Amino acid sequence: MKDLWLKADQVIERARASGVLEPITTDVQWYSEQGIPFCLRTISHRKPGSKPDAEIDEDPFVHFDPTLLVTELGEKHHCLLNKYPVLDRHLLIVTREYEPQTYLLNRRDFYAAACGLKARDALVFYNSGSIAGASQSHKHLQLVGDLDAIPFSPLFDLLQSVAVHQLAQLSFEHRLIALPEQLFTEPNEAAQLLERYYLQFSDELNIRHVGEVVQDSYNLLLTRQWMMLIPRRQETVLGVSINALGFVGNLLVRNAEQLDNLKHYGLMRALKNL
Ligand code: AMP
């Protein structure tokens, strides 16, 4: 799977050339709040008529455009291009057969994610349902191949492995663990360990489930170095929808007014209230 990103780049090129890819362009502003870096994006252009959200009845991860298929990851997942990317090299890891986004992540899901991380260090994230910022109900993890997508990375660089951390700079509730080195050389072992931490942290954060059905919302973020789980109570703050990317410092707004409101309110304070 070393060539995952080579393949992804070729598929991106092809999808772009054929007009299947519909990137959302943004104005980017780096902003520091009490020494913590945030990347603030304001949408500047979205192709008129594109409907990335739940407005289309068909399941886009079953009836996907074949131009978007990058590869298979394990036996249970497709790796697709995000058709409406904001970030570069944004891939989706979707279950081949429908499973709800609100079901527990399982060993197979972590295996597919681990295969992605074996190929190269990247950011995997998961929005557990609409309250956590998901727009699609078919189970999908997301994989971003650009570590610049982690504005908070200076905070994570200092973590000591293998230990659970509570970072004082992050005022929102979270569980964060620094992972063992070389974990992703063996995706099976990685999947086993990640699933164990995920279930343990869910329990500690009171994210309840009955069988496979998870009753509370959360965001999960994962790199080769660490995994973080954040419980969620609401989707928006000041009218801005926040997904997992918010908790590593990426906020996406529709206009300058929303941006001003958030800055005025306090970005970390906003994250804490979610
Ligand atoms: P989320 O909004 O977190 O549920 O993530 C779903 C992702 O799927 C978003 O980033 C969308 O841009 C993307 N998406 C929506 N429709 C399609 C589609 N037809 N093909 C590929 N990606 C899609």
mmCIF file of C-alpha atoms and ligand atoms in Angstrom:
data_model
loop_
_atom_site.group_PDB
_atom_site.id
_atom_site.type_symbol
_atom_site.label_atom_id
_atom_site.label_comp_id
_atom_site.label_asym_id
_atom_site.label_seq_id
_atom_site.Cartn_x
_atom_site.Cartn_y
_atom_site.Cartn_z
ATOM 1 C CA MET A 1 0.000 0.000 0.000
ATOM 2 C CA LYS A 2 3.089 2.227 -0.183
ATOM 3 C CA ASP A 3 1.777 3.573 -3.458
ATOM 4 C CA LEU A 4 -1.555 4.708 -1.987
ATOM 5 C CA TRP A 5 -0.668 8.378 -2.318
ATOM 6 C CA LEU A 6 0.898 7.925 -5.743
ATOM 7 C CA LYS A 7 -2.332 6.323 -6.863
ATOM 8 C CA ALA A 8 -4.362 9.029 -5.103
ATOM 9 C CA ASP A 9 -2.438 11.763 -6.917
ATOM 10 C CA GLN A 10 -3.109 10.091 -10.283
ATOM 11 C CA VAL A 11 -6.796 9.665 -9.505
ATOM 12 C CA ILE A 12 -7.005 13.287 -8.333
ATOM 13 C CA GLU A 13 -5.430 14.429 -11.616
ATOM 14 C CA ARG A 14 -7.889 12.380 -13.657
ATOM 15 C CA ALA A 15 -10.932 13.427 -11.626
ATOM 16 C CA ARG A 16 -9.895 17.064 -11.859
ATOM 17 C CA ALA A 17 -9.376 16.855 -15.623
ATOM 18 C CA SER A 18 -12.750 15.209 -16.172
ATOM 19 C CA GLY A 19 -14.530 17.767 -14.003
ATOM 20 C CA VAL A 20 -15.742 15.168 -11.486
ATOM 21 C CA LEU A 21 -13.827 16.784 -8.625
ATOM 22 C CA GLU A 22 -15.516 19.929 -7.344
ATOM 23 C CA PRO A 23 -13.105 21.549 -4.869
ATOM 24 C CA ILE A 24 -14.454 24.207 -2.540
ATOM 25 C CA THR A 25 -12.055 27.127 -2.536
ATOM 26 C CA THR A 26 -11.407 29.136 0.607
ATOM 27 C CA ASP A 27 -9.564 32.213 1.820
ATOM 28 C CA VAL A 28 -7.095 31.026 4.427
ATOM 29 C CA GLN A 29 -6.026 32.997 7.455
ATOM 30 C CA TRP A 30 -3.577 31.828 10.122
ATOM 31 C CA TYR A 31 -4.459 33.205 13.519
ATOM 32 C CA SER A 32 -2.909 32.831 16.929
ATOM 33 C CA GLU A 33 -4.973 32.815 20.084
ATOM 34 C CA GLN A 34 -2.849 32.890 23.231
ATOM 35 C CA GLY A 35 0.002 31.329 21.310
ATOM 36 C CA ILE A 36 -2.148 28.539 19.854
ATOM 37 C CA PRO A 37 -2.246 28.491 16.039
ATOM 38 C CA PHE A 38 -5.548 28.195 14.202
ATOM 39 C CA CYS A 39 -6.200 27.913 10.484
ATOM 40 C CA LEU A 40 -9.363 29.824 9.636
ATOM 41 C CA ARG A 41 -10.976 29.261 6.246
ATOM 42 C CA THR A 42 -13.760 31.283 4.708
ATOM 43 C CA ILE A 43 -15.544 29.720 1.733
ATOM 44 C CA SER A 44 -14.865 31.820 -1.353
ATOM 45 C CA HIS A 45 -16.205 29.582 -4.101
ATOM 46 C CA ARG A 46 -18.319 26.490 -4.435
ATOM 47 C CA LYS A 47 -19.402 25.329 -7.876
ATOM 48 C CA PRO A 48 -22.983 26.555 -8.370
ATOM 49 C CA GLY A 49 -25.459 23.698 -8.123
ATOM 50 C CA SER A 50 -23.104 21.303 -6.331
ATOM 51 C CA LYS A 51 -24.869 19.469 -3.537
ATOM 52 C CA PRO A 52 -22.341 17.934 -1.194
ATOM 53 C CA ASP A 53 -24.689 17.523 1.692
ATOM 54 C CA ALA A 54 -27.595 15.266 2.424
ATOM 55 C CA GLU A 55 -29.690 16.877 -0.318
ATOM 56 C CA ILE A 56 -29.133 14.005 -2.712
ATOM 57 C CA ASP A 57 -31.272 10.964 -1.957
ATOM 58 C CA GLU A 58 -28.870 8.329 -3.287
ATOM 59 C CA ASP A 59 -26.142 7.079 -0.981
ATOM 60 C CA PRO A 60 -23.017 8.697 -2.521
ATOM 61 C CA PHE A 61 -20.738 6.029 -1.049
ATOM 62 C CA VAL A 62 -22.645 3.176 -2.695
ATOM 63 C CA HIS A 63 -23.430 4.923 -5.987
ATOM 64 C CA PHE A 64 -20.105 6.718 -6.270
ATOM 65 C CA ASP A 65 -18.583 7.955 -9.505
ATOM 66 C CA PRO A 66 -15.943 5.311 -10.449
ATOM 67 C CA THR A 67 -13.517 8.113 -11.288
ATOM 68 C CA LEU A 68 -13.327 8.747 -7.529
ATOM 69 C CA LEU A 69 -12.167 5.247 -6.585
ATOM 70 C CA VAL A 70 -8.541 5.206 -5.405
ATOM 71 C CA THR A 71 -8.205 1.647 -4.113
ATOM 72 C CA GLU A 72 -9.555 -0.951 -1.726
ATOM 73 C CA LEU A 73 -8.333 -0.811 1.871
ATOM 74 C CA GLY A 74 -8.638 -4.263 3.415
ATOM 75 C CA GLU A 75 -11.615 -6.397 2.478
ATOM 76 C CA LYS A 76 -14.369 -4.170 3.763
ATOM 77 C CA HIS A 77 -13.581 -0.627 2.647
ATOM 78 C CA HIS A 78 -13.225 1.470 -0.487
ATOM 79 C CA CYS A 79 -10.898 4.423 -0.524
ATOM 80 C CA LEU A 80 -12.493 7.257 -2.518
ATOM 81 C CA LEU A 81 -11.646 10.854 -3.279
ATOM 82 C CA ASN A 82 -13.711 13.396 -1.449
ATOM 83 C CA LYS A 83 -15.650 14.906 -4.363
ATOM 84 C CA TYR A 84 -15.922 18.326 -2.664
ATOM 85 C CA PRO A 85 -12.551 18.811 -0.958
ATOM 86 C CA VAL A 86 -11.576 21.879 0.998
ATOM 87 C CA LEU A 87 -8.177 20.393 1.873
ATOM 88 C CA ASP A 88 -5.690 18.893 -0.578
ATOM 89 C CA ARG A 89 -5.438 15.111 -0.775
ATOM 90 C CA HIS A 90 -8.638 14.454 1.104
ATOM 91 C CA LEU A 91 -9.672 10.794 0.853
ATOM 92 C CA LEU A 92 -12.616 8.899 2.312
ATOM 93 C CA ILE A 93 -12.500 5.382 3.742
ATOM 94 C CA VAL A 94 -16.050 4.106 3.278
ATOM 95 C CA THR A 95 -17.512 0.714 4.133
ATOM 96 C CA ARG A 96 -18.231 -1.243 0.951
ATOM 97 C CA GLU A 97 -21.589 -2.248 2.349
ATOM 98 C CA TYR A 98 -23.828 0.238 4.081
ATOM 99 C CA GLU A 99 -23.291 0.667 7.788
ATOM 100 C CA PRO A 100 -24.601 3.629 9.767
ATOM 101 C CA GLN A 101 -22.135 6.332 10.775
ATOM 102 C CA THR A 102 -23.549 6.090 14.287
ATOM 103 C CA TYR A 103 -22.393 2.478 14.725
ATOM 104 C CA LEU A 104 -19.292 1.691 16.765
ATOM 105 C CA LEU A 105 -16.030 1.745 14.887
ATOM 106 C CA ASN A 106 -14.751 -1.816 14.757
ATOM 107 C CA ARG A 107 -11.514 -3.675 14.140
ATOM 108 C CA ARG A 108 -12.057 -3.658 10.358
ATOM 109 C CA ASP A 109 -12.518 0.125 10.317
ATOM 110 C CA PHE A 110 -9.322 0.618 12.310
ATOM 111 C CA TYR A 111 -7.540 -1.842 10.041
ATOM 112 C CA ALA A 112 -8.463 0.189 6.951
ATOM 113 C CA ALA A 113 -7.354 3.403 8.695
ATOM 114 C CA ALA A 114 -4.095 1.738 9.770
ATOM 115 C CA CYS A 115 -3.394 0.669 6.172
ATOM 116 C CA GLY A 116 -3.782 4.320 5.179
ATOM 117 C CA LEU A 117 -1.348 5.398 7.901
ATOM 118 C CA LYS A 118 1.103 2.657 7.011
ATOM 119 C CA ALA A 119 1.449 4.228 3.569
ATOM 120 C CA ARG A 120 2.444 7.589 5.016
ATOM 121 C CA ASP A 121 1.843 9.655 8.133
ATOM 122 C CA ALA A 122 -1.430 11.468 7.608
ATOM 123 C CA LEU A 123 -4.494 12.582 9.531
ATOM 124 C CA VAL A 124 -7.461 10.238 9.945
ATOM 125 C CA PHE A 125 -10.657 11.640 11.401
ATOM 126 C CA TYR A 126 -14.193 10.569 12.164
ATOM 127 C CA ASN A 127 -17.371 12.540 12.807
ATOM 128 C CA SER A 128 -19.693 10.097 14.550
ATOM 129 C CA GLY A 129 -22.972 11.554 13.236
ATOM 130 C CA SER A 130 -24.688 14.866 12.531
ATOM 131 C CA ILE A 131 -24.012 16.336 16.000
ATOM 132 C CA ALA A 132 -20.311 15.624 15.432
ATOM 133 C CA GLY A 133 -20.412 17.383 12.036
ATOM 134 C CA ALA A 134 -21.074 14.463 9.650
ATOM 135 C CA SER A 135 -23.148 15.176 6.553
ATOM 136 C CA GLN A 136 -23.382 11.578 5.324
ATOM 137 C CA SER A 137 -24.972 8.690 7.197
ATOM 138 C CA HIS A 138 -23.008 5.898 5.479
ATOM 139 C CA LYS A 139 -19.996 4.963 7.617
ATOM 140 C CA HIS A 140 -16.883 6.816 6.466
ATOM 141 C CA LEU A 141 -13.563 7.696 8.022
ATOM 142 C CA GLN A 142 -11.561 10.468 6.388
ATOM 143 C CA LEU A 143 -7.880 10.574 5.529
ATOM 144 C CA VAL A 144 -5.998 13.785 4.806
ATOM 145 C CA GLY A 145 -2.537 13.362 3.329
ATOM 146 C CA ASP A 146 -1.208 16.716 4.362
ATOM 147 C CA LEU A 147 -0.008 17.121 7.960
ATOM 148 C CA ASP A 148 -0.285 20.897 7.580
ATOM 149 C CA ALA A 149 -3.923 20.120 8.259
ATOM 150 C CA ILE A 150 -2.987 19.995 11.963
ATOM 151 C CA PRO A 151 -2.441 23.566 13.170
ATOM 152 C CA PHE A 152 -2.162 22.313 16.767
ATOM 153 C CA SER A 153 0.726 19.990 15.857
ATOM 154 C CA PRO A 154 3.271 21.951 17.995
ATOM 155 C CA LEU A 155 1.229 20.850 21.023
ATOM 156 C CA PHE A 156 1.240 17.208 19.943
ATOM 157 C CA ASP A 157 4.940 17.152 19.082
ATOM 158 C CA LEU A 158 5.769 17.246 22.791
ATOM 159 C CA LEU A 159 3.777 14.167 23.775
ATOM 160 C CA GLN A 160 5.537 11.329 25.505
ATOM 161 C CA SER A 161 4.663 7.895 24.242
ATOM 162 C CA VAL A 162 3.059 5.653 25.410
ATOM 163 C CA ALA A 163 0.906 7.719 27.782
ATOM 164 C CA VAL A 164 -2.528 9.267 28.139
ATOM 165 C CA HIS A 165 -2.429 13.040 28.146
ATOM 166 C CA GLN A 166 -4.762 15.828 29.117
ATOM 167 C CA LEU A 167 -3.343 18.932 27.438
ATOM 168 C CA ALA A 168 -3.905 22.043 29.525
ATOM 169 C CA GLN A 169 -3.895 24.213 26.383
ATOM 170 C CA LEU A 170 -6.918 22.363 25.004
ATOM 171 C CA SER A 171 -9.862 23.486 27.114
ATOM 172 C CA PHE A 172 -12.350 21.089 25.523
ATOM 173 C CA GLU A 173 -12.854 17.670 27.090
ATOM 174 C CA HIS A 174 -10.654 15.062 25.439
ATOM 175 C CA ARG A 175 -8.688 11.862 25.827
ATOM 176 C CA LEU A 176 -5.389 11.821 24.016
ATOM 177 C CA ILE A 177 -2.866 9.023 23.826
ATOM 178 C CA ALA A 178 0.608 9.039 22.341
ATOM 179 C CA LEU A 179 1.009 5.810 20.391
ATOM 180 C CA PRO A 180 3.966 3.407 20.325
ATOM 181 C CA GLU A 181 6.555 4.038 17.623
ATOM 182 C CA GLN A 182 6.390 1.809 14.541
ATOM 183 C CA LEU A 183 2.821 0.780 15.409
ATOM 184 C CA PHE A 184 1.641 1.117 11.815
ATOM 185 C CA THR A 185 4.169 -1.229 10.266
ATOM 186 C CA GLU A 186 1.699 -3.953 11.312
ATOM 187 C CA PRO A 187 -1.834 -2.683 10.529
ATOM 188 C CA ASN A 188 -3.443 -5.687 12.224
ATOM 189 C CA GLU A 189 -1.717 -4.995 15.511
ATOM 190 C CA ALA A 190 -2.396 -1.296 15.163
ATOM 191 C CA ALA A 191 -6.097 -1.966 14.599
ATOM 192 C CA GLN A 192 -6.295 -4.135 17.694
ATOM 193 C CA LEU A 193 -4.652 -1.527 19.923
ATOM 194 C CA LEU A 194 -6.586 1.412 18.471
ATOM 195 C CA GLU A 195 -9.894 -0.357 18.965
ATOM 196 C CA ARG A 196 -8.971 -1.080 22.578
ATOM 197 C CA TYR A 197 -8.111 2.577 23.310
ATOM 198 C CA TYR A 198 -11.211 3.757 21.463
ATOM 199 C CA LEU A 199 -13.503 1.585 23.591
ATOM 200 C CA GLN A 200 -11.675 2.509 26.794
ATOM 201 C CA PHE A 201 -11.827 6.256 26.094
ATOM 202 C CA SER A 202 -15.459 6.085 24.978
ATOM 203 C CA ASP A 203 -16.251 4.478 28.284
ATOM 204 C CA GLU A 204 -14.281 7.064 30.281
ATOM 205 C CA LEU A 205 -15.973 9.919 28.420
ATOM 206 C CA ASN A 206 -19.446 8.446 28.905
ATOM 207 C CA ILE A 207 -20.019 7.854 25.215
ATOM 208 C CA ARG A 208 -22.593 5.123 25.594
ATOM 209 C CA HIS A 209 -23.482 2.341 23.199
ATOM 210 C CA VAL A 210 -25.992 -0.476 23.127
ATOM 211 C CA GLY A 211 -24.602 -3.273 21.024
ATOM 212 C CA GLU A 212 -23.231 -1.584 17.924
ATOM 213 C CA VAL A 213 -25.406 1.507 18.213
ATOM 214 C CA VAL A 214 -23.600 4.476 19.748
ATOM 215 C CA GLN A 215 -25.943 6.818 21.590
ATOM 216 C CA ASP A 216 -23.687 9.812 22.174
ATOM 217 C CA SER A 217 -21.654 11.828 19.700
ATOM 218 C CA TYR A 218 -17.904 12.221 19.402
ATOM 219 C CA ASN A 219 -15.028 13.098 17.108
ATOM 220 C CA LEU A 220 -11.965 10.918 16.691
ATOM 221 C CA LEU A 221 -8.603 12.009 15.282
ATOM 222 C CA LEU A 222 -5.623 9.790 14.606
ATOM 223 C CA THR A 223 -2.096 10.074 13.237
ATOM 224 C CA ARG A 224 0.864 7.711 13.494
ATOM 225 C CA GLN A 225 1.810 9.475 16.733
ATOM 226 C CA TRP A 226 -1.427 9.912 18.642
ATOM 227 C CA MET A 227 -5.170 9.338 18.883
ATOM 228 C CA MET A 228 -7.689 11.751 20.411
ATOM 229 C CA LEU A 229 -11.369 11.358 21.282
ATOM 230 C CA ILE A 230 -13.668 14.313 21.981
ATOM 231 C CA PRO A 231 -17.263 13.986 23.232
ATOM 232 C CA ARG A 232 -19.851 16.212 21.497
ATOM 233 C CA ARG A 233 -23.094 17.744 22.698
ATOM 234 C CA GLN A 234 -23.919 20.042 19.784
ATOM 235 C CA GLU A 235 -23.051 20.495 16.135
ATOM 236 C CA THR A 236 -22.716 24.272 15.950
ATOM 237 C CA VAL A 237 -21.404 27.232 17.860
ATOM 238 C CA LEU A 238 -22.464 30.748 16.810
ATOM 239 C CA GLY A 239 -24.100 29.143 13.766
ATOM 240 C CA VAL A 240 -20.864 27.505 12.592
ATOM 241 C CA SER A 241 -20.846 23.729 12.142
ATOM 242 C CA ILE A 242 -17.692 22.150 13.572
ATOM 243 C CA ASN A 243 -16.369 18.685 12.804
ATOM 244 C CA ALA A 244 -13.306 16.762 14.003
ATOM 245 C CA LEU A 245 -10.937 19.110 12.157
ATOM 246 C CA GLY A 246 -11.941 21.940 14.501
ATOM 247 C CA PHE A 247 -10.283 20.160 17.430
ATOM 248 C CA VAL A 248 -6.872 20.359 15.806
ATOM 249 C CA GLY A 249 -7.360 24.025 14.929
ATOM 250 C CA ASN A 250 -9.209 24.131 11.570
ATOM 251 C CA LEU A 251 -12.377 26.152 11.368
ATOM 252 C CA LEU A 252 -14.427 26.628 8.201
ATOM 253 C CA VAL A 253 -16.931 29.475 7.992
ATOM 254 C CA ARG A 254 -19.286 30.808 5.330
ATOM 255 C CA ASN A 255 -18.480 34.489 5.620
ATOM 256 C CA ALA A 256 -16.445 37.214 7.317
ATOM 257 C CA GLU A 257 -19.181 37.911 9.841
ATOM 258 C CA GLN A 258 -19.074 34.353 11.187
ATOM 259 C CA LEU A 259 -15.303 34.599 11.420
ATOM 260 C CA ASP A 260 -15.420 37.874 13.340
ATOM 261 C CA ASN A 261 -18.033 36.487 15.704
ATOM 262 C CA LEU A 262 -15.922 33.419 16.451
ATOM 263 C CA LYS A 263 -12.737 35.403 17.029
ATOM 264 C CA HIS A 264 -14.555 37.817 19.282
ATOM 265 C CA TYR A 265 -16.097 34.989 21.276
ATOM 266 C CA GLY A 266 -12.786 33.114 21.533
ATOM 267 C CA LEU A 267 -11.895 30.092 19.416
ATOM 268 C CA MET A 268 -10.886 27.757 22.237
ATOM 269 C CA ARG A 269 -13.922 28.878 24.218
ATOM 270 C CA ALA A 270 -16.082 28.024 21.189
ATOM 271 C CA LEU A 271 -14.550 24.529 20.989
ATOM 272 C CA LYS A 272 -15.117 24.027 24.702
ATOM 273 C CA ASN A 273 -18.820 24.719 24.283
ATOM 274 C CA LEU A 274 -19.373 21.990 21.723
HETATM 275 P P1 AMP B 1 -18.869 14.415 6.509
HETATM 276 O O1 AMP B 1 -19.467 15.699 6.037
HETATM 277 O O2 AMP B 1 -17.961 14.546 7.662
HETATM 278 O O3 AMP B 1 -19.953 13.383 6.726
HETATM 279 O O4 AMP B 1 -17.979 13.862 5.342
HETATM 280 C C1 AMP B 1 -18.548 13.466 4.132
HETATM 281 C C2 AMP B 1 -17.636 13.895 3.025
HETATM 282 O O5 AMP B 1 -18.106 13.292 1.824
HETATM 283 C C3 AMP B 1 -17.617 15.385 2.804
HETATM 284 O O6 AMP B 1 -16.290 15.827 2.903
HETATM 285 C C4 AMP B 1 -18.168 15.566 1.404
HETATM 286 O O7 AMP B 1 -17.451 16.549 0.703
HETATM 287 C C5 AMP B 1 -17.949 14.214 0.783
HETATM 288 N N1 AMP B 1 -18.931 13.866 -0.246
HETATM 289 C C6 AMP B 1 -20.228 14.230 -0.312
HETATM 290 N N2 AMP B 1 -20.814 13.704 -1.420
HETATM 291 C C7 AMP B 1 -19.856 12.982 -2.060
HETATM 292 C C8 AMP B 1 -19.805 12.198 -3.258
HETATM 293 N N3 AMP B 1 -20.873 12.081 -4.042
HETATM 294 N N4 AMP B 1 -18.646 11.590 -3.590
HETATM 295 C C9 AMP B 1 -17.551 11.727 -2.808
HETATM 296 N N5 AMP B 1 -17.522 12.466 -1.686
HETATM 297 C C10 AMP B 1 -18.659 13.078 -1.306
#
